[in-house]
Amino acid sequence: MSGQIELTNLGQSFCMNGANVNLFEGLNLTIHQGQSYAITGPSGAGKSSLLMLVSGLESPSSGQVNYVSGGQTRSLDSIRESVGFIFQQFHLLPELTALNNVALPLKLRGDKQAIEKAKTWLNKVGLGHRLNHKPQQMSGGEQQRVAIARALVFEPKFIFADEPTGNLDQKSATDIADLLFACCREHGAGLVVVTHSNTLARRASHQFMLSDGRCDAVSHSYVEEVSA
């Protein structure tokens, strides 16, 4: 059963050098499974903070973030194991091979098929030939593919990506974007991407601009091709 993440009157602030900094307040947004969202805006606007709140990795200063499915409203904790997160810096464990980096989340859950599932996903992201390579033996684009496989290996309901193409060259960035949108579309996951790239943002079915404490919808004409 598909569901959605609902943000209600969301606010986030923090204290810096004795002064209170208010990133945003009163934000209302709904993230549906099976749809893609891009959040853009100037540096310091709070894009990454918003992503951390929507994914349940941080708690808001005010307001609520809930998961709604089948007419029932629950906290995000109820779907914690159904959320995948992709970081700009990859966060792969350097001492582990690509295979074991991807298998680790499943192993921690006691999944006896962890290795086989990890192999399947590394093949899906085009790295079947790099199973036994460690991060330092791979390019940035390859490391990001490993990170994507690790985030999607347990087929989450929602995938969150913070500047997933920010450290990559143009071709690698395009390949990673193709991979993200295809995988999430095929598995009916909700995808939320924070990005400075207008090209990447326009590929999402919904685009929002976070600036001056407001999160406004941005209209665009890009329509992604969907395979028949």
PDB file of N, CA, C and O in Angstrom, residues 82-117:
ATOM      1  N   SER A  82      12.275   1.828   5.959  1.00  0.00           N
ATOM      2  CA  SER A  82      11.831   1.923   4.564  1.00  0.00           C
ATOM      3  C   SER A  82      12.287   3.221   3.917  1.00  0.00           C
ATOM      4  O   SER A  82      11.723   3.658   2.923  1.00  0.00           O
ATOM      5  N   VAL A  83      13.314   3.841   4.511  1.00  0.00           N
ATOM      6  CA  VAL A  83      13.848   5.104   4.004  1.00  0.00           C
ATOM      7  C   VAL A  83      15.316   4.930   3.642  1.00  0.00           C
ATOM      8  O   VAL A  83      16.112   4.431   4.436  1.00  0.00           O
ATOM      9  N   GLY A  84      15.672   5.326   2.418  1.00  0.00           N
ATOM     10  CA  GLY A  84      17.064   5.286   1.975  1.00  0.00           C
ATOM     11  C   GLY A  84      17.597   6.699   1.796  1.00  0.00           C
ATOM     12  O   GLY A  84      16.854   7.595   1.373  1.00  0.00           O
ATOM     13  N   PHE A  85      18.876   6.905   2.126  1.00  0.00           N
ATOM     14  CA  PHE A  85      19.462   8.245   2.045  1.00  0.00           C
ATOM     15  C   PHE A  85      20.782   8.164   1.283  1.00  0.00           C
ATOM     16  O   PHE A  85      21.622   7.309   1.551  1.00  0.00           O
ATOM     17  N   ILE A  86      20.956   9.092   0.324  1.00  0.00           N
ATOM     18  CA  ILE A  86      22.199   9.169  -0.460  1.00  0.00           C
ATOM     19  C   ILE A  86      22.856  10.510  -0.165  1.00  0.00           C
ATOM     20  O   ILE A  86      22.252  11.566  -0.354  1.00  0.00           O
ATOM     21  N   PHE A  87      24.102  10.460   0.291  1.00  0.00           N
ATOM     22  CA  PHE A  87      24.836  11.662   0.655  1.00  0.00           C
ATOM     23  C   PHE A  87      25.778  12.087  -0.476  1.00  0.00           C
ATOM     24  O   PHE A  87      26.253  11.263  -1.254  1.00  0.00           O
ATOM     25  N   GLN A  88      26.078  13.373  -0.505  1.00  0.00           N
ATOM     26  CA  GLN A  88      26.997  13.892  -1.517  1.00  0.00           C
ATOM     27  C   GLN A  88      28.391  13.284  -1.364  1.00  0.00           C
ATOM     28  O   GLN A  88      29.087  13.043  -2.343  1.00  0.00           O
ATOM     29  N   GLN A  89      28.789  13.024  -0.123  1.00  0.00           N
ATOM     30  CA  GLN A  89      30.140  12.520   0.133  1.00  0.00           C
ATOM     31  C   GLN A  89      30.231  10.994   0.131  1.00  0.00           C
ATOM     32  O   GLN A  89      31.230  10.426   0.572  1.00  0.00           O
ATOM     33  N   PHE A  90      29.172  10.319  -0.311  1.00  0.00           N
ATOM     34  CA  PHE A  90      29.112   8.863  -0.474  1.00  0.00           C
ATOM     35  C   PHE A  90      29.015   8.103   0.858  1.00  0.00           C
ATOM     36  O   PHE A  90      28.206   7.228   1.018  1.00  0.00           O
ATOM     37  N   HIS A  91      29.932   8.407   1.814  1.00  0.00           N
ATOM     38  CA  HIS A  91      29.946   7.745   3.118  1.00  0.00           C
ATOM     39  C   HIS A  91      30.067   6.227   3.004  1.00  0.00           C
ATOM     40  O   HIS A  91      29.418   5.485   3.743  1.00  0.00           O
ATOM     41  N   LEU A  92      30.906   5.764   2.088  1.00  0.00           N
ATOM     42  CA  LEU A  92      31.199   4.336   2.005  1.00  0.00           C
ATOM     43  C   LEU A  92      32.273   3.994   3.034  1.00  0.00           C
ATOM     44  O   LEU A  92      33.120   4.825   3.361  1.00  0.00           O
ATOM     45  N   LEU A  93      32.240   2.766   3.539  1.00  0.00           N
ATOM     46  CA  LEU A  93      33.263   2.334   4.489  1.00  0.00           C
ATOM     47  C   LEU A  93      34.502   1.909   3.705  1.00  0.00           C
ATOM     48  O   LEU A  93      34.436   0.973   2.897  1.00  0.00           O
ATOM     49  N   PRO A  94      35.642   2.593   3.897  1.00  0.00           N
ATOM     50  CA  PRO A  94      36.818   2.368   3.054  1.00  0.00           C
ATOM     51  C   PRO A  94      37.411   0.970   3.146  1.00  0.00           C
ATOM     52  O   PRO A  94      38.046   0.488   2.211  1.00  0.00           O
ATOM     53  N   GLU A  95      37.198   0.299   4.286  1.00  0.00           N
ATOM     54  CA  GLU A  95      37.800  -1.023   4.464  1.00  0.00           C
ATOM     55  C   GLU A  95      36.967  -2.140   3.844  1.00  0.00           C
ATOM     56  O   GLU A  95      37.414  -3.284   3.764  1.00  0.00           O
ATOM     57  N   LEU A  96      35.749  -1.809   3.372  1.00  0.00           N
ATOM     58  CA  LEU A  96      34.867  -2.818   2.794  1.00  0.00           C
ATOM     59  C   LEU A  96      34.833  -2.730   1.270  1.00  0.00           C
ATOM     60  O   LEU A  96      34.957  -1.659   0.701  1.00  0.00           O
ATOM     61  N   THR A  97      34.635  -3.862   0.628  1.00  0.00           N
ATOM     62  CA  THR A  97      34.457  -3.888  -0.824  1.00  0.00           C
ATOM     63  C   THR A  97      33.099  -3.303  -1.183  1.00  0.00           C
ATOM     64  O   THR A  97      32.236  -3.107  -0.320  1.00  0.00           O
ATOM     65  N   ALA A  98      32.904  -3.046  -2.477  1.00  0.00           N
ATOM     66  CA  ALA A  98      31.606  -2.551  -2.938  1.00  0.00           C
ATOM     67  C   ALA A  98      30.500  -3.512  -2.516  1.00  0.00           C
ATOM     68  O   ALA A  98      29.435  -3.091  -2.031  1.00  0.00           O
ATOM     69  N   LEU A  99      30.738  -4.802  -2.677  1.00  0.00           N
ATOM     70  CA  LEU A  99      29.743  -5.818  -2.328  1.00  0.00           C
ATOM     71  C   LEU A  99      29.357  -5.734  -0.853  1.00  0.00           C
ATOM     72  O   LEU A  99      28.171  -5.732  -0.501  1.00  0.00           O
ATOM     73  N   ASN A 100      30.343  -5.633   0.011  1.00  0.00           N
ATOM     74  CA  ASN A 100      30.046  -5.607   1.444  1.00  0.00           C
ATOM     75  C   ASN A 100      29.497  -4.264   1.908  1.00  0.00           C
ATOM     76  O   ASN A 100      28.742  -4.209   2.878  1.00  0.00           O
ATOM     77  N   ASN A 101      29.854  -3.181   1.220  1.00  0.00           N
ATOM     78  CA  ASN A 101      29.243  -1.885   1.543  1.00  0.00           C
ATOM     79  C   ASN A 101      27.740  -1.928   1.281  1.00  0.00           C
ATOM     80  O   ASN A 101      26.945  -1.422   2.081  1.00  0.00           O
ATOM     81  N   VAL A 102      27.360  -2.538   0.167  1.00  0.00           N
ATOM     82  CA  VAL A 102      25.945  -2.609  -0.187  1.00  0.00           C
ATOM     83  C   VAL A 102      25.203  -3.622   0.684  1.00  0.00           C
ATOM     84  O   VAL A 102      24.050  -3.409   1.071  1.00  0.00           O
ATOM     85  N   ALA A 103      25.866  -4.708   1.011  1.00  0.00           N
ATOM     86  CA  ALA A 103      25.221  -5.764   1.807  1.00  0.00           C
ATOM     87  C   ALA A 103      25.057  -5.386   3.274  1.00  0.00           C
ATOM     88  O   ALA A 103      24.176  -5.918   3.956  1.00  0.00           O
ATOM     89  N   LEU A 104      25.890  -4.466   3.764  1.00  0.00           N
ATOM     90  CA  LEU A 104      25.909  -4.153   5.196  1.00  0.00           C
ATOM     91  C   LEU A 104      24.535  -3.809   5.788  1.00  0.00           C
ATOM     92  O   LEU A 104      24.169  -4.344   6.846  1.00  0.00           O
ATOM     93  N   PRO A 105      23.745  -2.889   5.170  1.00  0.00           N
ATOM     94  CA  PRO A 105      22.437  -2.567   5.765  1.00  0.00           C
ATOM     95  C   PRO A 105      21.541  -3.788   5.933  1.00  0.00           C
ATOM     96  O   PRO A 105      20.796  -3.894   6.906  1.00  0.00           O
ATOM     97  N   LEU A 106      21.626  -4.727   4.970  1.00  0.00           N
ATOM     98  CA  LEU A 106      20.820  -5.938   5.056  1.00  0.00           C
ATOM     99  C   LEU A 106      21.358  -6.877   6.126  1.00  0.00           C
ATOM    100  O   LEU A 106      20.584  -7.507   6.861  1.00  0.00           O
ATOM    101  N   LYS A 107      22.676  -6.977   6.218  1.00  0.00           N
ATOM    102  CA  LYS A 107      23.276  -7.825   7.251  1.00  0.00           C
ATOM    103  C   LYS A 107      22.888  -7.341   8.643  1.00  0.00           C
ATOM    104  O   LYS A 107      22.613  -8.143   9.545  1.00  0.00           O
ATOM    105  N   LEU A 108      22.854  -6.019   8.814  1.00  0.00           N
ATOM    106  CA  LEU A 108      22.488  -5.455  10.116  1.00  0.00           C
ATOM    107  C   LEU A 108      21.039  -5.774  10.474  1.00  0.00           C
ATOM    108  O   LEU A 108      20.663  -5.753  11.650  1.00  0.00           O
ATOM    109  N   ARG A 109      20.237  -6.085   9.467  1.00  0.00           N
ATOM    110  CA  ARG A 109      18.834  -6.446   9.705  1.00  0.00           C
ATOM    111  C   ARG A 109      18.651  -7.956   9.786  1.00  0.00           C
ATOM    112  O   ARG A 109      17.536  -8.453   9.903  1.00  0.00           O
ATOM    113  N   GLY A 110      19.754  -8.687   9.677  1.00  0.00           N
ATOM    114  CA  GLY A 110      19.681 -10.145   9.777  1.00  0.00           C
ATOM    115  C   GLY A 110      19.210 -10.839   8.514  1.00  0.00           C
ATOM    116  O   GLY A 110      18.769 -11.991   8.565  1.00  0.00           O
ATOM    117  N   ASP A 111      19.315 -10.163   7.368  1.00  0.00           N
ATOM    118  CA  ASP A 111      18.864 -10.743   6.103  1.00  0.00           C
ATOM    119  C   ASP A 111      19.890 -11.759   5.607  1.00  0.00           C
ATOM    120  O   ASP A 111      21.028 -11.413   5.293  1.00  0.00           O
ATOM    121  N   LYS A 112      19.487 -13.012   5.526  1.00  0.00           N
ATOM    122  CA  LYS A 112      20.402 -14.076   5.108  1.00  0.00           C
ATOM    123  C   LYS A 112      20.714 -14.018   3.606  1.00  0.00           C
ATOM    124  O   LYS A 112      21.643 -14.677   3.146  1.00  0.00           O
ATOM    125  N   GLN A 113      19.932 -13.247   2.856  1.00  0.00           N
ATOM    126  CA  GLN A 113      20.166 -13.102   1.415  1.00  0.00           C
ATOM    127  C   GLN A 113      20.931 -11.814   1.096  1.00  0.00           C
ATOM    128  O   GLN A 113      20.939 -11.367  -0.050  1.00  0.00           O
ATOM    129  N   ALA A 114      21.578 -11.227   2.100  1.00  0.00           N
ATOM    130  CA  ALA A 114      22.222  -9.921   1.934  1.00  0.00           C
ATOM    131  C   ALA A 114      23.210  -9.885   0.771  1.00  0.00           C
ATOM    132  O   ALA A 114      23.180  -8.960  -0.044  1.00  0.00           O
ATOM    133  N   ILE A 115      24.077 -10.869   0.700  1.00  0.00           N
ATOM    134  CA  ILE A 115      25.114 -10.869  -0.336  1.00  0.00           C
ATOM    135  C   ILE A 115      24.500 -11.005  -1.731  1.00  0.00           C
ATOM    136  O   ILE A 115      24.868 -10.269  -2.662  1.00  0.00           O
ATOM    137  N   GLU A 116      23.549 -11.900  -1.882  1.00  0.00           N
ATOM    138  CA  GLU A 116      22.921 -12.095  -3.186  1.00  0.00           C
ATOM    139  C   GLU A 116      22.160 -10.855  -3.629  1.00  0.00           C
ATOM    140  O   GLU A 116      22.204 -10.456  -4.797  1.00  0.00           O
ATOM    141  N   LYS A 117      21.446 -10.226  -2.696  1.00  0.00           N
ATOM    142  CA  LYS A 117      20.707  -9.005  -3.031  1.00  0.00           C
ATOM    143  C   LYS A 117      21.667  -7.879  -3.398  1.00  0.00           C
ATOM    144  O   LYS A 117      21.410  -7.092  -4.308  1.00  0.00           O
TER     145      LYS A 117
END
